[in-house]
């Protein structure tokens, strides 16, 4: 059965003349560099949520020792999250053709019999299963998240987080075993016999270099039709494959990208009417309630900041104006260094209707409870009557329709 030419377990079943050590090695070395960058930027993205600060920020509450690297996310440079998450998403999509080509190049090994010739060989096959399965899982869930298609069961955050650790562990083990061979193959154009080389190859219709050019061209096309969503501004029109890659919604000062409308969040005009809405600020000395008119009487400050989201899209810098968070902390007894703050939205359902910010984010003079953007009042979709804007923070931590601020150690 193993040698039957019509069965995938037979070496003769796989007849492409492209498969071989050199072709697979080139693709593998590209993935070695690319996946390493993806893993590091993924961890950085997770750290940006400050998951160790408060359970409301932590999408993976059982991370345990996997959170060993977490650190207080900085507020500068202001484009930090925009860059790291844009790199993560754009590179991930760009590498899809390389991943698929690499899997195609080694597919005969997945069907090789016997499944285990020894204990060492069995362990290698298991690691290969984790590598292939983990890679497909991570890239698939990542692409679906970017496209806002949550068809997988459970929350994206823990699935992608734990999947990344499983995949990368198998990836490291595979890299340690195979990288020396891959480097020799690329440097010296090795042509030794390999189980990837067909014993009955078909007539070639394209060279291996041509095949690599095709893979590279596919990656370049995906890059050019994705990267614009991370650059923002006029480049957004080039992001044809991104859900936020079309023209900015509406026009005027509020005519820039949003991720969640007021209607979607269940925010009504009655909720935000000046007669009904009050900002509740709680701290060391008690609680104060401020109307929007009273907030306008406080010192106003401006900051030029982008919004960047986990899906990889970001806006150009917008001019925000409002009350500094550290000034609001001073109203409730924190005249010196301000503490952490828990921000709560009028939004009643859904993730991140509450978010926590670290003390260093509160203390930054560019962190605002924004009342205006680009010289105009916030629109309902941009968080009227007031929203948070913090430099370098993920978009979901820039809470809209703010109802309450609770200052104190979290």
mmCIF file of C-alpha atoms in Angstrom:
data_model
loop_
_atom_site.group_PDB
_atom_site.id
_atom_site.type_symbol
_atom_site.label_atom_id
_atom_site.label_comp_id
_atom_site.label_asym_id
_atom_site.label_seq_id
_atom_site.Cartn_x
_atom_site.Cartn_y
_atom_site.Cartn_z
ATOM 1 C CA UNK A 1 0.000 0.000 0.000
ATOM 2 C CA UNK A 2 2.839 2.390 0.803
ATOM 3 C CA UNK A 3 4.280 2.080 -2.722
ATOM 4 C CA UNK A 4 0.995 2.270 -4.625
ATOM 5 C CA UNK A 5 1.474 5.235 -6.992
ATOM 6 C CA UNK A 6 -2.108 6.433 -6.565
ATOM 7 C CA UNK A 7 -1.821 6.816 -2.796
ATOM 8 C CA UNK A 8 -0.258 9.877 -1.105
ATOM 9 C CA UNK A 9 1.799 7.511 1.067
ATOM 10 C CA UNK A 10 3.786 6.548 -2.033
ATOM 11 C CA UNK A 11 6.852 8.680 -2.962
ATOM 12 C CA UNK A 12 5.785 8.302 -6.585
ATOM 13 C CA UNK A 13 2.482 10.066 -5.897
ATOM 14 C CA UNK A 14 4.257 13.435 -5.475
ATOM 15 C CA UNK A 15 5.760 14.164 -8.883
ATOM 16 C CA UNK A 16 6.560 17.871 -8.890
ATOM 17 C CA UNK A 17 10.189 18.453 -9.917
ATOM 18 C CA UNK A 18 10.295 21.618 -7.795
ATOM 19 C CA UNK A 19 10.470 19.840 -4.466
ATOM 20 C CA UNK A 20 13.905 19.435 -3.001
ATOM 21 C CA UNK A 21 16.284 20.513 -0.263
ATOM 22 C CA UNK A 22 17.222 23.888 -1.773
ATOM 23 C CA UNK A 23 13.665 25.047 -2.524
ATOM 24 C CA UNK A 24 12.402 24.050 0.931
ATOM 25 C CA UNK A 25 15.429 25.581 2.645
ATOM 26 C CA UNK A 26 14.971 29.000 1.038
ATOM 27 C CA UNK A 27 11.332 29.125 2.124
ATOM 28 C CA UNK A 28 12.249 27.850 5.590
ATOM 29 C CA UNK A 29 14.872 30.555 6.160
ATOM 30 C CA UNK A 30 12.405 33.268 5.144
ATOM 31 C CA UNK A 31 9.907 31.876 7.648
ATOM 32 C CA UNK A 32 12.613 31.590 10.309
ATOM 33 C CA UNK A 33 13.131 35.344 10.208
ATOM 34 C CA UNK A 34 9.500 36.279 9.613
ATOM 35 C CA UNK A 35 7.887 34.064 12.244
ATOM 36 C CA UNK A 36 10.414 35.220 14.850
ATOM 37 C CA UNK A 37 9.410 38.835 14.201
ATOM 38 C CA UNK A 38 5.735 37.850 14.328
ATOM 39 C CA UNK A 39 6.164 36.138 17.693
ATOM 40 C CA UNK A 40 8.045 39.061 19.240
ATOM 41 C CA UNK A 41 5.600 41.692 17.956
ATOM 42 C CA UNK A 42 2.701 39.497 19.102
ATOM 43 C CA UNK A 43 4.076 39.414 22.641
ATOM 44 C CA UNK A 44 4.635 43.164 22.480
ATOM 45 C CA UNK A 45 1.034 43.665 21.378
ATOM 46 C CA UNK A 46 -0.190 41.638 24.329
ATOM 47 C CA UNK A 47 2.003 43.650 26.723
ATOM 48 C CA UNK A 48 0.493 46.872 25.346
ATOM 49 C CA UNK A 49 -2.838 45.941 26.901
ATOM 50 C CA UNK A 50 -1.222 46.044 30.364
ATOM 51 C CA UNK A 51 -2.843 42.673 31.183
ATOM 52 C CA UNK A 52 -1.070 42.477 34.545
ATOM 53 C CA UNK A 53 -2.710 45.720 35.676
ATOM 54 C CA UNK A 54 -6.331 44.648 35.958
ATOM 55 C CA UNK A 55 -8.522 41.696 35.024
ATOM 56 C CA UNK A 56 -10.614 43.980 32.800
ATOM 57 C CA UNK A 57 -7.568 44.300 30.517
ATOM 58 C CA UNK A 58 -6.591 40.628 30.683
ATOM 59 C CA UNK A 59 -8.058 38.505 27.907
ATOM 60 C CA UNK A 60 -6.036 35.453 29.080
ATOM 61 C CA UNK A 61 -6.499 35.324 32.865
ATOM 62 C CA UNK A 62 -4.856 31.894 33.204
ATOM 63 C CA UNK A 63 -1.607 32.810 31.458
ATOM 64 C CA UNK A 64 0.490 31.970 34.560
ATOM 65 C CA UNK A 65 4.220 31.785 33.799
ATOM 66 C CA UNK A 66 3.566 32.751 30.167
ATOM 67 C CA UNK A 67 3.249 36.322 31.378
ATOM 68 C CA UNK A 68 6.832 36.417 32.654
ATOM 69 C CA UNK A 69 7.913 39.072 30.159
ATOM 70 C CA UNK A 70 5.152 41.633 30.787
ATOM 71 C CA UNK A 71 6.173 45.215 31.460
ATOM 72 C CA UNK A 72 4.520 48.592 31.934
ATOM 73 C CA UNK A 73 3.645 49.804 28.448
ATOM 74 C CA UNK A 74 5.250 53.200 27.695
ATOM 75 C CA UNK A 75 3.528 56.273 26.277
ATOM 76 C CA UNK A 76 6.254 57.161 23.822
ATOM 77 C CA UNK A 77 6.913 57.360 21.060
ATOM 78 C CA UNK A 78 3.268 58.003 20.258
ATOM 79 C CA UNK A 79 3.467 55.797 17.148
ATOM 80 C CA UNK A 80 4.858 52.789 19.072
ATOM 81 C CA UNK A 81 1.750 50.565 19.025
ATOM 82 C CA UNK A 82 0.866 51.765 15.558
ATOM 83 C CA UNK A 83 4.255 50.498 14.353
ATOM 84 C CA UNK A 84 4.497 47.217 16.283
ATOM 85 C CA UNK A 85 0.942 46.060 15.579
ATOM 86 C CA UNK A 86 1.017 47.298 12.009
ATOM 87 C CA UNK A 87 4.217 45.312 11.485
ATOM 88 C CA UNK A 88 2.661 42.239 13.122
ATOM 89 C CA UNK A 89 -0.468 42.244 10.976
ATOM 90 C CA UNK A 90 1.116 43.307 7.689
ATOM 91 C CA UNK A 91 3.996 40.836 7.979
ATOM 92 C CA UNK A 92 1.627 38.034 8.968
ATOM 93 C CA UNK A 93 -0.510 38.530 5.871
ATOM 94 C CA UNK A 94 2.556 38.973 3.654
ATOM 95 C CA UNK A 95 3.976 35.635 4.809
ATOM 96 C CA UNK A 96 0.850 33.620 3.928
ATOM 97 C CA UNK A 97 2.089 32.613 0.438
ATOM 98 C CA UNK A 98 5.481 31.660 1.896
ATOM 99 C CA UNK A 99 3.839 29.481 4.551
ATOM 100 C CA UNK A 100 1.595 27.753 2.027
ATOM 101 C CA UNK A 101 4.514 27.155 -0.346
ATOM 102 C CA UNK A 102 6.620 25.750 2.480
ATOM 103 C CA UNK A 103 3.849 23.351 3.501
ATOM 104 C CA UNK A 104 3.395 22.316 -0.137
ATOM 105 C CA UNK A 105 7.112 21.654 -0.455
ATOM 106 C CA UNK A 106 7.209 19.217 2.482
ATOM 107 C CA UNK A 107 3.770 17.633 2.157
ATOM 108 C CA UNK A 108 5.174 14.194 1.156
ATOM 109 C CA UNK A 109 6.715 13.900 4.623
ATOM 110 C CA UNK A 110 3.311 14.294 6.255
ATOM 111 C CA UNK A 111 2.129 11.083 4.556
ATOM 112 C CA UNK A 112 5.329 9.055 4.900
ATOM 113 C CA UNK A 113 5.019 5.501 6.270
ATOM 114 C CA UNK A 114 5.677 4.019 8.717
ATOM 115 C CA UNK A 115 4.515 6.926 10.904
ATOM 116 C CA UNK A 116 7.317 6.239 13.394
ATOM 117 C CA UNK A 117 10.531 4.330 12.765
ATOM 118 C CA UNK A 118 11.875 4.956 16.268
ATOM 119 C CA UNK A 119 11.103 6.924 19.414
ATOM 120 C CA UNK A 120 13.174 9.843 18.154
ATOM 121 C CA UNK A 121 11.386 9.737 14.810
ATOM 122 C CA UNK A 122 8.003 9.612 16.569
ATOM 123 C CA UNK A 123 8.879 12.706 18.616
ATOM 124 C CA UNK A 124 9.975 14.491 15.458
ATOM 125 C CA UNK A 125 6.670 13.631 13.739
ATOM 126 C CA UNK A 126 4.686 14.898 16.731
ATOM 127 C CA UNK A 127 6.640 18.171 16.725
ATOM 128 C CA UNK A 128 5.997 18.431 12.978
ATOM 129 C CA UNK A 129 2.269 17.954 13.566
ATOM 130 C CA UNK A 130 2.303 20.732 16.168
ATOM 131 C CA UNK A 131 4.334 22.908 13.842
ATOM 132 C CA UNK A 132 2.039 22.505 10.844
ATOM 133 C CA UNK A 133 -1.192 22.561 12.850
ATOM 134 C CA UNK A 134 -0.043 25.470 14.996
ATOM 135 C CA UNK A 135 1.118 27.472 11.997
ATOM 136 C CA UNK A 136 -2.149 27.025 10.126
ATOM 137 C CA UNK A 137 -4.139 27.818 13.279
ATOM 138 C CA UNK A 138 -2.217 31.005 14.073
ATOM 139 C CA UNK A 139 -2.253 32.382 10.550
ATOM 140 C CA UNK A 140 -5.929 31.482 10.045
ATOM 141 C CA UNK A 141 -7.165 33.038 13.299
ATOM 142 C CA UNK A 142 -4.973 36.085 12.719
ATOM 143 C CA UNK A 143 -6.311 36.689 9.221
ATOM 144 C CA UNK A 144 -9.903 36.140 10.382
ATOM 145 C CA UNK A 145 -9.417 38.637 13.200
ATOM 146 C CA UNK A 146 -8.058 41.233 10.796
ATOM 147 C CA UNK A 147 -11.102 40.643 8.589
ATOM 148 C CA UNK A 148 -13.410 40.890 11.641
ATOM 149 C CA UNK A 149 -14.757 37.386 10.961
ATOM 150 C CA UNK A 150 -15.040 35.716 14.362
ATOM 151 C CA UNK A 151 -16.189 32.306 13.161
ATOM 152 C CA UNK A 152 -13.901 30.380 15.514
ATOM 153 C CA UNK A 153 -15.242 29.235 18.901
ATOM 154 C CA UNK A 154 -14.304 31.262 21.967
ATOM 155 C CA UNK A 155 -12.407 34.525 22.250
ATOM 156 C CA UNK A 156 -9.673 35.398 19.770
ATOM 157 C CA UNK A 157 -7.278 36.596 22.472
ATOM 158 C CA UNK A 158 -6.686 33.378 24.452
ATOM 159 C CA UNK A 159 -6.902 31.206 21.328
ATOM 160 C CA UNK A 160 -4.259 33.209 19.509
ATOM 161 C CA UNK A 161 -2.111 33.679 22.634
ATOM 162 C CA UNK A 162 -1.890 30.026 23.669
ATOM 163 C CA UNK A 163 -1.716 28.881 20.045
ATOM 164 C CA UNK A 164 1.288 31.155 19.529
ATOM 165 C CA UNK A 165 3.211 29.527 22.382
ATOM 166 C CA UNK A 166 2.481 26.001 21.146
ATOM 167 C CA UNK A 167 3.387 26.887 17.571
ATOM 168 C CA UNK A 168 6.550 28.781 18.470
ATOM 169 C CA UNK A 169 7.814 26.018 20.773
ATOM 170 C CA UNK A 170 7.482 23.517 17.909
ATOM 171 C CA UNK A 171 8.953 26.086 15.532
ATOM 172 C CA UNK A 172 12.054 26.589 17.700
ATOM 173 C CA UNK A 173 12.595 22.837 18.022
ATOM 174 C CA UNK A 174 12.258 22.418 14.262
ATOM 175 C CA UNK A 175 14.584 25.364 13.582
ATOM 176 C CA UNK A 176 17.284 23.964 15.859
ATOM 177 C CA UNK A 177 17.203 20.659 13.997
ATOM 178 C CA UNK A 178 16.857 21.929 10.429
ATOM 179 C CA UNK A 179 18.542 25.349 10.195
ATOM 180 C CA UNK A 180 22.128 24.012 9.771
ATOM 181 C CA UNK A 181 20.998 21.829 6.864
ATOM 182 C CA UNK A 182 19.007 24.694 5.341
ATOM 183 C CA UNK A 183 21.986 27.052 5.490
ATOM 184 C CA UNK A 184 24.274 24.483 3.845
ATOM 185 C CA UNK A 185 21.695 23.828 1.144
ATOM 186 C CA UNK A 186 21.329 27.520 0.290
ATOM 187 C CA UNK A 187 25.059 28.286 0.387
ATOM 188 C CA UNK A 188 26.239 25.285 -1.593
ATOM 189 C CA UNK A 189 23.136 24.489 -3.668
ATOM 190 C CA UNK A 190 23.029 20.958 -2.294
ATOM 191 C CA UNK A 191 21.591 18.361 -4.621
ATOM 192 C CA UNK A 192 21.857 15.280 -2.456
ATOM 193 C CA UNK A 193 19.055 12.770 -2.522
ATOM 194 C CA UNK A 194 16.123 13.685 -0.336
ATOM 195 C CA UNK A 195 12.765 12.158 0.484
ATOM 196 C CA UNK A 196 11.296 15.343 -1.011
ATOM 197 C CA UNK A 197 12.675 14.556 -4.466
ATOM 198 C CA UNK A 198 10.251 12.543 -6.578
ATOM 199 C CA UNK A 199 11.561 9.252 -7.988
ATOM 200 C CA UNK A 200 9.342 9.861 -11.052
ATOM 201 C CA UNK A 201 9.290 13.653 -11.537
ATOM 202 C CA UNK A 202 7.055 15.277 -14.109
ATOM 203 C CA UNK A 203 8.459 17.488 -16.841
ATOM 204 C CA UNK A 204 9.158 20.914 -15.269
ATOM 205 C CA UNK A 205 6.965 23.811 -16.420
ATOM 206 C CA UNK A 206 8.704 26.401 -14.245
ATOM 207 C CA UNK A 207 12.103 26.604 -12.607
ATOM 208 C CA UNK A 208 12.580 26.658 -8.848
ATOM 209 C CA UNK A 209 13.664 30.281 -9.082
ATOM 210 C CA UNK A 210 10.509 31.005 -11.056
ATOM 211 C CA UNK A 211 8.421 29.333 -8.376
ATOM 212 C CA UNK A 212 10.124 31.418 -5.698
ATOM 213 C CA UNK A 213 9.408 34.497 -7.815
ATOM 214 C CA UNK A 214 5.733 33.531 -7.937
ATOM 215 C CA UNK A 215 5.633 33.147 -4.150
ATOM 216 C CA UNK A 216 7.456 36.442 -3.711
ATOM 217 C CA UNK A 217 5.088 38.174 -6.111
ATOM 218 C CA UNK A 218 2.079 36.890 -4.149
ATOM 219 C CA UNK A 219 3.590 38.170 -0.919
ATOM 220 C CA UNK A 220 4.346 41.561 -2.497
ATOM 221 C CA UNK A 221 0.764 41.838 -3.750
ATOM 222 C CA UNK A 222 -0.611 41.075 -0.281
ATOM 223 C CA UNK A 223 1.801 43.595 1.248
ATOM 224 C CA UNK A 224 0.765 46.376 -1.124
ATOM 225 C CA UNK A 225 -2.955 45.711 -0.577
ATOM 226 C CA UNK A 226 -2.626 45.587 3.226
ATOM 227 C CA UNK A 227 0.051 47.982 4.470
ATOM 228 C CA UNK A 228 -2.022 51.079 3.721
ATOM 229 C CA UNK A 229 -4.347 50.390 6.655
ATOM 230 C CA UNK A 230 -1.418 50.786 9.057
ATOM 231 C CA UNK A 231 -0.086 53.941 7.394
ATOM 232 C CA UNK A 232 -3.441 55.710 7.526
ATOM 233 C CA UNK A 233 -4.353 58.884 5.661
ATOM 234 C CA UNK A 234 -4.474 58.662 1.847
ATOM 235 C CA UNK A 235 -2.649 55.300 1.903
ATOM 236 C CA UNK A 236 -5.765 53.668 3.343
ATOM 237 C CA UNK A 237 -7.281 53.593 -0.141
ATOM 238 C CA UNK A 238 -4.596 51.120 -1.237
ATOM 239 C CA UNK A 239 -5.516 48.583 1.474
ATOM 240 C CA UNK A 240 -7.995 46.737 -0.722
ATOM 241 C CA UNK A 241 -7.940 43.504 1.312
ATOM 242 C CA UNK A 242 -8.342 45.177 4.703
ATOM 243 C CA UNK A 243 -11.773 45.784 6.253
ATOM 244 C CA UNK A 244 -10.731 49.338 7.135
ATOM 245 C CA UNK A 245 -8.988 49.924 3.848
ATOM 246 C CA UNK A 246 -11.646 52.050 2.130
ATOM 247 C CA UNK A 247 -12.107 55.795 2.299
ATOM 248 C CA UNK A 248 -12.511 57.346 5.732
ATOM 249 C CA UNK A 249 -16.152 57.454 6.899
ATOM 250 C CA UNK A 250 -17.957 60.725 6.396
ATOM 251 C CA UNK A 251 -16.123 64.016 6.076
ATOM 252 C CA UNK A 252 -15.015 66.994 8.086
ATOM 253 C CA UNK A 253 -13.002 66.962 11.314
ATOM 254 C CA UNK A 254 -14.633 63.704 12.488
ATOM 255 C CA UNK A 255 -14.133 61.990 9.144
ATOM 256 C CA UNK A 256 -11.581 59.372 10.169
ATOM 257 C CA UNK A 257 -11.747 55.670 10.856
ATOM 258 C CA UNK A 258 -13.840 54.124 13.629
ATOM 259 C CA UNK A 259 -14.163 50.547 14.821
ATOM 260 C CA UNK A 260 -17.434 50.706 16.720
ATOM 261 C CA UNK A 261 -20.370 53.039 16.086
ATOM 262 C CA UNK A 262 -22.607 54.520 18.772
ATOM 263 C CA UNK A 263 -25.528 52.528 17.400
ATOM 264 C CA UNK A 264 -23.556 49.273 17.589
ATOM 265 C CA UNK A 265 -22.595 50.045 21.205
ATOM 266 C CA UNK A 266 -26.213 50.825 22.121
ATOM 267 C CA UNK A 267 -25.530 54.500 22.879
ATOM 268 C CA UNK A 268 -28.608 56.699 22.441
ATOM 269 C CA UNK A 269 -28.988 60.469 22.203
ATOM 270 C CA UNK A 270 -30.700 60.423 25.587
ATOM 271 C CA UNK A 271 -27.635 58.786 27.170
ATOM 272 C CA UNK A 272 -25.334 61.583 26.036
ATOM 273 C CA UNK A 273 -27.684 64.570 26.273
ATOM 274 C CA UNK A 274 -26.190 67.416 28.292
ATOM 275 C CA UNK A 275 -29.092 67.294 30.762
ATOM 276 C CA UNK A 276 -28.482 63.612 31.558
ATOM 277 C CA UNK A 277 -24.761 62.912 31.140
ATOM 278 C CA UNK A 278 -22.351 63.468 33.990
ATOM 279 C CA UNK A 279 -18.774 62.298 34.363
ATOM 280 C CA UNK A 280 -18.316 60.606 37.751
ATOM 281 C CA UNK A 281 -14.748 60.939 39.077
ATOM 282 C CA UNK A 282 -13.827 58.979 42.209
ATOM 283 C CA UNK A 283 -10.583 59.042 44.167
ATOM 284 C CA UNK A 284 -8.883 59.540 47.523
ATOM 285 C CA UNK A 285 -11.027 62.471 48.648
ATOM 286 C CA UNK A 286 -14.379 61.244 47.385
ATOM 287 C CA UNK A 287 -16.470 61.645 44.261
ATOM 288 C CA UNK A 288 -17.233 64.583 42.000
ATOM 289 C CA UNK A 289 -19.779 64.737 39.203
ATOM 290 C CA UNK A 290 -19.011 66.967 36.250
ATOM 291 C CA UNK A 291 -21.231 68.057 33.375
ATOM 292 C CA UNK A 292 -19.694 68.705 29.996
ATOM 293 C CA UNK A 293 -20.058 72.439 30.612
ATOM 294 C CA UNK A 294 -18.089 72.082 33.850
ATOM 295 C CA UNK A 295 -15.384 70.085 32.076
ATOM 296 C CA UNK A 296 -15.071 72.937 29.588
ATOM 297 C CA UNK A 297 -14.341 75.292 32.491
ATOM 298 C CA UNK A 298 -11.265 73.254 33.448
ATOM 299 C CA UNK A 299 -7.877 73.910 31.786
ATOM 300 C CA UNK A 300 -7.920 72.573 28.243
ATOM 301 C CA UNK A 301 -4.940 70.915 26.569
ATOM 302 C CA UNK A 302 -4.229 69.579 23.082
ATOM 303 C CA UNK A 303 -2.295 66.612 21.712
ATOM 304 C CA UNK A 304 -1.659 65.245 18.227
ATOM 305 C CA UNK A 305 -2.139 61.477 18.436
ATOM 306 C CA UNK A 306 -3.145 58.567 16.176
ATOM 307 C CA UNK A 307 -5.497 55.706 17.004
ATOM 308 C CA UNK A 308 -4.119 52.219 16.330
ATOM 309 C CA UNK A 309 -6.066 48.984 16.723
ATOM 310 C CA UNK A 310 -5.231 45.311 17.122
ATOM 311 C CA UNK A 311 -6.587 44.534 13.647
ATOM 312 C CA UNK A 312 -3.627 46.483 12.263
ATOM 313 C CA UNK A 313 -5.405 49.638 11.099
ATOM 314 C CA UNK A 314 -4.565 53.100 12.337
ATOM 315 C CA UNK A 315 -5.487 56.698 11.659
ATOM 316 C CA UNK A 316 -3.252 59.587 10.835
ATOM 317 C CA UNK A 317 -2.490 61.913 13.752
ATOM 318 C CA UNK A 318 -5.582 63.822 14.892
ATOM 319 C CA UNK A 319 -5.664 66.963 17.035
ATOM 320 C CA UNK A 320 -7.446 66.188 20.284
ATOM 321 C CA UNK A 321 -8.433 68.751 22.906
ATOM 322 C CA UNK A 322 -9.782 68.224 26.402
ATOM 323 C CA UNK A 323 -8.867 67.823 30.071
ATOM 324 C CA UNK A 324 -5.687 66.053 31.090
ATOM 325 C CA UNK A 325 -6.271 62.838 33.036
ATOM 326 C CA UNK A 326 -3.744 63.929 35.655
ATOM 327 C CA UNK A 327 -5.776 67.119 36.241
ATOM 328 C CA UNK A 328 -8.902 65.032 36.843
ATOM 329 C CA UNK A 329 -6.909 62.892 39.288
ATOM 330 C CA UNK A 330 -5.923 66.078 41.137
ATOM 331 C CA UNK A 331 -9.618 66.930 41.604
ATOM 332 C CA UNK A 332 -10.042 63.832 43.800
ATOM 333 C CA UNK A 333 -6.935 64.096 45.934
ATOM 334 C CA UNK A 334 -3.957 63.120 43.774
ATOM 335 C CA UNK A 335 -1.967 66.335 43.505
ATOM 336 C CA UNK A 336 1.384 64.582 43.116
ATOM 337 C CA UNK A 337 2.016 61.517 41.011
ATOM 338 C CA UNK A 338 -1.385 60.234 39.835
ATOM 339 C CA UNK A 339 -2.328 56.558 40.305
ATOM 340 C CA UNK A 340 -3.869 54.015 37.941
ATOM 341 C CA UNK A 341 -7.395 54.634 36.714
ATOM 342 C CA UNK A 342 -10.334 52.411 35.818
ATOM 343 C CA UNK A 343 -12.332 53.877 32.924
ATOM 344 C CA UNK A 344 -15.970 52.874 32.423
ATOM 345 C CA UNK A 345 -18.089 53.571 29.370
ATOM 346 C CA UNK A 346 -21.783 54.137 28.838
ATOM 347 C CA UNK A 347 -21.589 51.068 26.615
ATOM 348 C CA UNK A 348 -23.506 48.314 28.384
ATOM 349 C CA UNK A 349 -22.321 45.179 26.603
ATOM 350 C CA UNK A 350 -19.268 43.866 24.795
ATOM 351 C CA UNK A 351 -15.551 43.684 25.443
ATOM 352 C CA UNK A 352 -13.592 46.646 26.767
ATOM 353 C CA UNK A 353 -16.546 48.681 27.969
ATOM 354 C CA UNK A 354 -14.213 49.011 30.951
ATOM 355 C CA UNK A 355 -10.447 49.475 30.681
ATOM 356 C CA UNK A 356 -7.586 50.194 33.072
ATOM 357 C CA UNK A 357 -4.709 52.604 32.457
ATOM 358 C CA UNK A 358 -1.390 52.570 34.308
ATOM 359 C CA UNK A 359 -0.136 55.476 36.371
ATOM 360 C CA UNK A 360 2.497 56.361 33.768
ATOM 361 C CA UNK A 361 -0.250 56.699 31.165
ATOM 362 C CA UNK A 362 -2.345 58.898 33.467
ATOM 363 C CA UNK A 363 0.666 61.079 34.267
ATOM 364 C CA UNK A 364 1.540 61.793 30.638
ATOM 365 C CA UNK A 365 0.430 65.318 29.754
ATOM 366 C CA UNK A 366 -0.844 64.079 26.371
ATOM 367 C CA UNK A 367 -3.323 61.666 27.966
ATOM 368 C CA UNK A 368 -6.670 63.405 27.716
ATOM 369 C CA UNK A 369 -10.328 63.092 28.386
ATOM 370 C CA UNK A 370 -10.977 64.474 24.918
ATOM 371 C CA UNK A 371 -13.972 66.708 24.214
ATOM 372 C CA UNK A 372 -12.967 67.902 20.741
ATOM 373 C CA UNK A 373 -11.107 66.519 17.744
ATOM 374 C CA UNK A 374 -9.627 68.616 14.935
ATOM 375 C CA UNK A 375 -11.367 71.724 16.293
ATOM 376 C CA UNK A 376 -14.872 70.245 16.420
ATOM 377 C CA UNK A 377 -16.950 68.483 19.074
ATOM 378 C CA UNK A 378 -16.631 64.715 19.041
ATOM 379 C CA UNK A 379 -19.251 63.029 16.898
ATOM 380 C CA UNK A 380 -21.421 60.312 18.518
ATOM 381 C CA UNK A 381 -19.392 57.618 16.747
ATOM 382 C CA UNK A 382 -16.128 59.081 18.041
ATOM 383 C CA UNK A 383 -17.302 59.079 21.647
ATOM 384 C CA UNK A 384 -19.337 62.225 22.340
ATOM 385 C CA UNK A 385 -19.581 63.658 24.947
ATOM 386 C CA UNK A 386 -16.087 62.571 26.095
ATOM 387 C CA UNK A 387 -13.535 59.879 25.307
ATOM 388 C CA UNK A 388 -10.074 58.788 26.395
ATOM 389 C CA UNK A 389 -7.042 59.340 24.175
ATOM 390 C CA UNK A 390 -3.664 58.067 25.386
ATOM 391 C CA UNK A 391 -0.392 58.099 23.424
ATOM 392 C CA UNK A 392 0.826 54.709 22.131
ATOM 393 C CA UNK A 393 -2.095 52.784 23.678
ATOM 394 C CA UNK A 394 -4.120 50.168 21.753
ATOM 395 C CA UNK A 395 -7.324 51.601 20.366
ATOM 396 C CA UNK A 396 -9.600 49.619 22.689
ATOM 397 C CA UNK A 397 -8.016 51.341 25.697
ATOM 398 C CA UNK A 398 -9.028 54.740 24.285
ATOM 399 C CA UNK A 399 -12.509 54.296 25.734
ATOM 400 C CA UNK A 400 -15.410 56.168 24.131
ATOM 401 C CA UNK A 401 -18.579 57.530 25.787
ATOM 402 C CA UNK A 402 -16.811 57.750 29.160
ATOM 403 C CA UNK A 403 -19.128 57.686 32.176
ATOM 404 C CA UNK A 404 -16.825 57.096 35.176
ATOM 405 C CA UNK A 405 -13.168 57.429 36.186
ATOM 406 C CA UNK A 406 -12.004 55.671 39.340
ATOM 407 C CA UNK A 407 -8.476 56.635 40.397
ATOM 408 C CA UNK A 408 -6.431 54.422 42.713
ATOM 409 C CA UNK A 409 -4.107 51.447 42.726
ATOM 410 C CA UNK A 410 -5.604 48.603 40.685
#
